[in-house]
XYZ file of C-alpha atoms in Angstrom:
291
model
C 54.423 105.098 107.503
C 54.049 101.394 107.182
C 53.625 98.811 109.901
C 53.973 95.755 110.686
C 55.329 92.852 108.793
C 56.376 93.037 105.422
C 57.952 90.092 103.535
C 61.143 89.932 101.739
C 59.845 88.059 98.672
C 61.552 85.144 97.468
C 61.797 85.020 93.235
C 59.829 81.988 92.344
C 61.812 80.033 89.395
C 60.392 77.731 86.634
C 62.123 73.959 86.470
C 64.230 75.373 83.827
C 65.169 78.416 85.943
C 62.834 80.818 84.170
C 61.525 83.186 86.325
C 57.933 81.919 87.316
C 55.564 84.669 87.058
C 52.268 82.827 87.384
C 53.502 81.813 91.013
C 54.412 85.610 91.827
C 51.300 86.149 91.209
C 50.031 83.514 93.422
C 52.088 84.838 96.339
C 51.149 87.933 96.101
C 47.553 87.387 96.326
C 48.031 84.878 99.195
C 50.368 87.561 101.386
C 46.984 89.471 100.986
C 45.056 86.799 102.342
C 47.139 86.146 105.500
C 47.806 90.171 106.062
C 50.986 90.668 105.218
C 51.153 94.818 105.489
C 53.842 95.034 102.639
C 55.640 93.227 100.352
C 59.259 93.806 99.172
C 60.109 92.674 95.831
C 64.182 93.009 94.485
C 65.947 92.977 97.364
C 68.508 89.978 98.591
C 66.149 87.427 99.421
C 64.809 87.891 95.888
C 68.480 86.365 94.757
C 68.529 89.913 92.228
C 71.860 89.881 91.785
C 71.204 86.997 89.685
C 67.778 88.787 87.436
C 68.669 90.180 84.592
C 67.435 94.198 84.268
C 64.015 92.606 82.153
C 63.630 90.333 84.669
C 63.652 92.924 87.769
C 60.904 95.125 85.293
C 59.095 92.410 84.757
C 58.974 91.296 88.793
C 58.179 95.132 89.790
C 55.396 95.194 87.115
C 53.674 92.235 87.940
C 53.949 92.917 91.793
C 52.781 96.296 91.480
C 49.991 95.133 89.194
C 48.578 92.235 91.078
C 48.648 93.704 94.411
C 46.292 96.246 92.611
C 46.345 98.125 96.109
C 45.141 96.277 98.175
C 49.167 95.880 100.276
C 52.008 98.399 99.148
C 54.525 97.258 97.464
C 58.063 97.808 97.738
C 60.797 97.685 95.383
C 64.602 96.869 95.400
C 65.875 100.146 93.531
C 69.681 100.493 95.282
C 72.783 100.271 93.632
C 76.493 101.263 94.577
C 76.418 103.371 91.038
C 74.362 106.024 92.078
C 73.595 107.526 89.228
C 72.111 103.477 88.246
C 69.860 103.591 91.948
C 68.587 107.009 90.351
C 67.393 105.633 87.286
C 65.943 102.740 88.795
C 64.218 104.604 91.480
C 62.755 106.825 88.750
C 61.787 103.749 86.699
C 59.765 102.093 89.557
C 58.675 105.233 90.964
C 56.676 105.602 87.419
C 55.200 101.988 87.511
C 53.848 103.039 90.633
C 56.059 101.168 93.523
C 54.721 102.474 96.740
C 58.349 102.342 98.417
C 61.838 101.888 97.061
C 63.874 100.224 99.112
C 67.767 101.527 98.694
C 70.649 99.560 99.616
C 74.190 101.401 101.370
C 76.568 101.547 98.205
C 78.608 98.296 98.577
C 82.262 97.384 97.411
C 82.984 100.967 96.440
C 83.357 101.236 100.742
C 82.751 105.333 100.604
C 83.060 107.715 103.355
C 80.442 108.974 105.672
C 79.946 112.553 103.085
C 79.592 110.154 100.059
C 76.873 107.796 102.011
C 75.397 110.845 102.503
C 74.998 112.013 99.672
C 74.721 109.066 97.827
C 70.751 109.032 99.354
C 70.292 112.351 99.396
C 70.516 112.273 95.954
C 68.088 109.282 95.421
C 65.855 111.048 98.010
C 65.869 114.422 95.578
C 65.117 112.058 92.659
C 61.717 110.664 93.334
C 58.811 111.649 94.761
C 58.018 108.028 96.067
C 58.880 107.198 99.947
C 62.165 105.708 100.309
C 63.606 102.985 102.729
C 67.513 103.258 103.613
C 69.188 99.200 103.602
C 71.812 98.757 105.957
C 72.890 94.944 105.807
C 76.872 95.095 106.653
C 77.222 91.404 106.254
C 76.270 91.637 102.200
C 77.905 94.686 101.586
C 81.025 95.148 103.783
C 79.601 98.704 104.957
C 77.967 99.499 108.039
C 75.623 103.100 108.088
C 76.747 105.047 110.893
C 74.331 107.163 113.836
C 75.627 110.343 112.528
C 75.453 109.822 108.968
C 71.062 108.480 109.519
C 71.280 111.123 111.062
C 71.910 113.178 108.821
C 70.497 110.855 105.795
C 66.933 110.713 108.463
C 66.194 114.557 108.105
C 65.306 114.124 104.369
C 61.813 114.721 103.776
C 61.256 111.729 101.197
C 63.581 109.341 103.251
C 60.909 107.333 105.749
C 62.729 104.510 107.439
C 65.464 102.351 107.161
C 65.673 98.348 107.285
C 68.220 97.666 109.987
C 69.644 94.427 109.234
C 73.517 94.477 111.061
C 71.676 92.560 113.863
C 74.245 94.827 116.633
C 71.549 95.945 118.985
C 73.598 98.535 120.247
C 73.930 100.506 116.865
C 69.963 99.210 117.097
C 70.036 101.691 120.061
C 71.712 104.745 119.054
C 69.108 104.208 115.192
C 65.953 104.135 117.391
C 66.979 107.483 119.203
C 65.925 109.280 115.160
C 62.524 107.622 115.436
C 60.015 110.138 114.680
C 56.574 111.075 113.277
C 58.425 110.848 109.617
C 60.985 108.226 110.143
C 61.239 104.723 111.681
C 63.124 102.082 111.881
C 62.304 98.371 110.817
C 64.073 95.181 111.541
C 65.797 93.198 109.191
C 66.758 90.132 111.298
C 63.470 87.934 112.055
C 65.720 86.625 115.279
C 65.343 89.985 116.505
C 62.008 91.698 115.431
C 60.694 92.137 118.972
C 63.444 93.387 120.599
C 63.711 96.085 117.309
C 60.340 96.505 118.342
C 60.374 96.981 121.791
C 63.021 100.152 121.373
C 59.384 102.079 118.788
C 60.385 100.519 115.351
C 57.413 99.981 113.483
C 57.800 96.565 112.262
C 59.628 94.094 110.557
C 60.958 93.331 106.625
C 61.121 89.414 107.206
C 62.480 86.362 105.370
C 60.278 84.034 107.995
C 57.164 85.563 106.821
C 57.740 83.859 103.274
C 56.318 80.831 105.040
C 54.536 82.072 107.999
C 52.954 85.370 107.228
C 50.556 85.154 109.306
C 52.708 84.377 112.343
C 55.126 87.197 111.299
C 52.209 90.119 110.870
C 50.956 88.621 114.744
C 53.642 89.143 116.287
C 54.258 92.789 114.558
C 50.491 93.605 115.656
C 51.046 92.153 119.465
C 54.249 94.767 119.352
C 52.420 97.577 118.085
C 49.640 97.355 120.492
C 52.188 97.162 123.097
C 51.158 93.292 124.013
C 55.414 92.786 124.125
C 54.620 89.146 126.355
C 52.335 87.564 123.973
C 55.433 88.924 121.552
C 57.753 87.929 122.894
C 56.420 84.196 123.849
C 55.841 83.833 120.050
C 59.746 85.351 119.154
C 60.883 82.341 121.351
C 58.644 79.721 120.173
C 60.148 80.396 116.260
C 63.554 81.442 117.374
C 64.627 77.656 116.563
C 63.378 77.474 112.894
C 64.739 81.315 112.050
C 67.826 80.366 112.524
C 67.230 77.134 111.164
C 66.726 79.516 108.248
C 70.244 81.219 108.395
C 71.535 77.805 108.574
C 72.462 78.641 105.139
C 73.512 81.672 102.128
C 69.585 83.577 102.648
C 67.706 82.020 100.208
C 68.401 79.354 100.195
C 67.079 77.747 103.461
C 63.752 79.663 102.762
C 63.351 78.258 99.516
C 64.490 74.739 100.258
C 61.431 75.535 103.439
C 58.854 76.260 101.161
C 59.258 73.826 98.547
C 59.062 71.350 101.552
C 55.769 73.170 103.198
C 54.524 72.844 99.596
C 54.644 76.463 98.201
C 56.470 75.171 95.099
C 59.019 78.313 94.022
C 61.586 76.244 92.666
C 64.986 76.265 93.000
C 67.885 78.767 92.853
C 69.988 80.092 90.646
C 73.845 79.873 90.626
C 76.233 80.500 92.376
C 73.282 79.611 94.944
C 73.116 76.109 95.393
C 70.140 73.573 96.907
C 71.180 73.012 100.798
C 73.257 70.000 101.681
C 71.959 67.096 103.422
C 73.410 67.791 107.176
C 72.042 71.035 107.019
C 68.666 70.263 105.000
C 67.634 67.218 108.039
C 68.507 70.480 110.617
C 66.095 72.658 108.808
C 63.656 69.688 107.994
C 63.267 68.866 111.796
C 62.919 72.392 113.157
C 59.663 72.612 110.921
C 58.399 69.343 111.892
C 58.457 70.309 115.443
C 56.203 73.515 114.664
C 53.995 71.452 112.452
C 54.751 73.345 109.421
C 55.158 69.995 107.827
């Protein structure tokens, strides 16, 4: 059971829109330096729906590799083919991803038995812990309590990132916390009051470019500190959604390149910010000193 914070890594591109792999590196060894529990690789803030499938090896492989265990690594493997989030589950699994993280089967919009079993099936698959996605706003589905519920009870199936961001559905997820299952926010705006209710950490898009900041407030949560928590929630509230300002990446990106962590641009049909909301984002970091 992981906790804490783990990033959602960005996909560091090349001027020519290559994927840079010498700066992946470089991230991954300095999420290590500023304790980062766990890192995600592949999943939306890595813009994968733009990799190509060499690309997403080649990102897993490297990750995997240079985080020579030292912070577990998590990897993207969902899909709304299921038979496709097998064979990538299988495929990481053997490079030795410490986690899969598998997305709610999006645009085919099935019922509650075929979400079921859609991650049951995964589950049965692999022998590798598996995180359930449930991000609504990306996919047009929403996970309901009685199907993690059901989904919960599988042995292999550990947590789930909850990113709808409705705190009563937040509520009712919370109530399957257990010894084998947790639940871990997937809205930085709302980590502490995920939190507060036992989840056991956060998968974060702020952490990309405060890590540090991110894993502090996760520890001050899990040592039950929820003041010194929640005085540091408010203090960033500004600049996360400063970060949402804009289609996630590209507000994180643009805030990076600006801090200096160079990890180039984006690739289409994601665009670099526009100027109105780029002077928004630009001021929100100058008043935490970021830059």
């Amino acid at each position: 059971m992981i906790r804490g914070s783990m990033v959602a890594l960005i996909t560091p591109f090349n001027e020519d829109g290559s994927v840079n792999y010498k700066r992946l590196r470089e991230l991954i060894d300095w999420h290590v330096d500023q304790q980062t529990d766990a890192i995600l690789v592949l999943g939306t803030t890595a813009e994968t729906p733009t990799l190509t499938v060499s690309e997403e090896d080649e990102i897993a492989r490297i990750s995997i590799e240079q985080a020579k265990g030292r912070v577990p690594i998590i990897v993207g493997s969902g899909s709304n083919n299921t038979m496709v989030a097998i064979e990538q589950s299988l495929k990481y699994e053997k490079m030795g991803a410490d986690g899969l993280l598998v997305i709610t089967p999006y645009y085919n919009k099935t019922s509650k038995a075929g979400m079921v079993n859609h991650f049951m099936q995964v589950a049965d698959a692999v022998h590798t812990p598996v995180y359930v996605y449930n991000v609504p706003g990306r996919t047009g589905v929403s996970l309901t309590y009685e199907a993690l519920a059901e989904i919960s009870q599988h042995k292999n199936i550990v947590g789930i990132k909850e990113a709808s961001g409705n705190m009563s559905l937040i509520c009712k997820f919370s109530k399957l916390i257990n010894e084998n299952f947790n639940v871990y926010s997937g809205n930085d705006d709302i980590n502490v009051a995920l939190m507060s209710m036992g989840g056991a950490g956060s998968i974060s898009v702020m952490a990309n470019i405060l890590p540090k900041e991110v894993h502090d407030i996760a520890m001050a949560c899990q040592n039950g500190d929820f003041e010194t928590a929640r005085k540091m929630q408010l203090k960033y509230l500004d600049f996360i959604n400063a970060l949402f300002i804009e289609t996630n990446p590209i507000p994180i990106k643009e805030a990076m390149n600006l801090a200096g962590l160079n990890v180039g641009g984006y690739r289409l049909p994601l665009c670099p910010m526009a100027d109105d909301t780029k002077a928004v984002l630009k001021a929100e970091m100058e008043k935490l000193g970021i830059i």
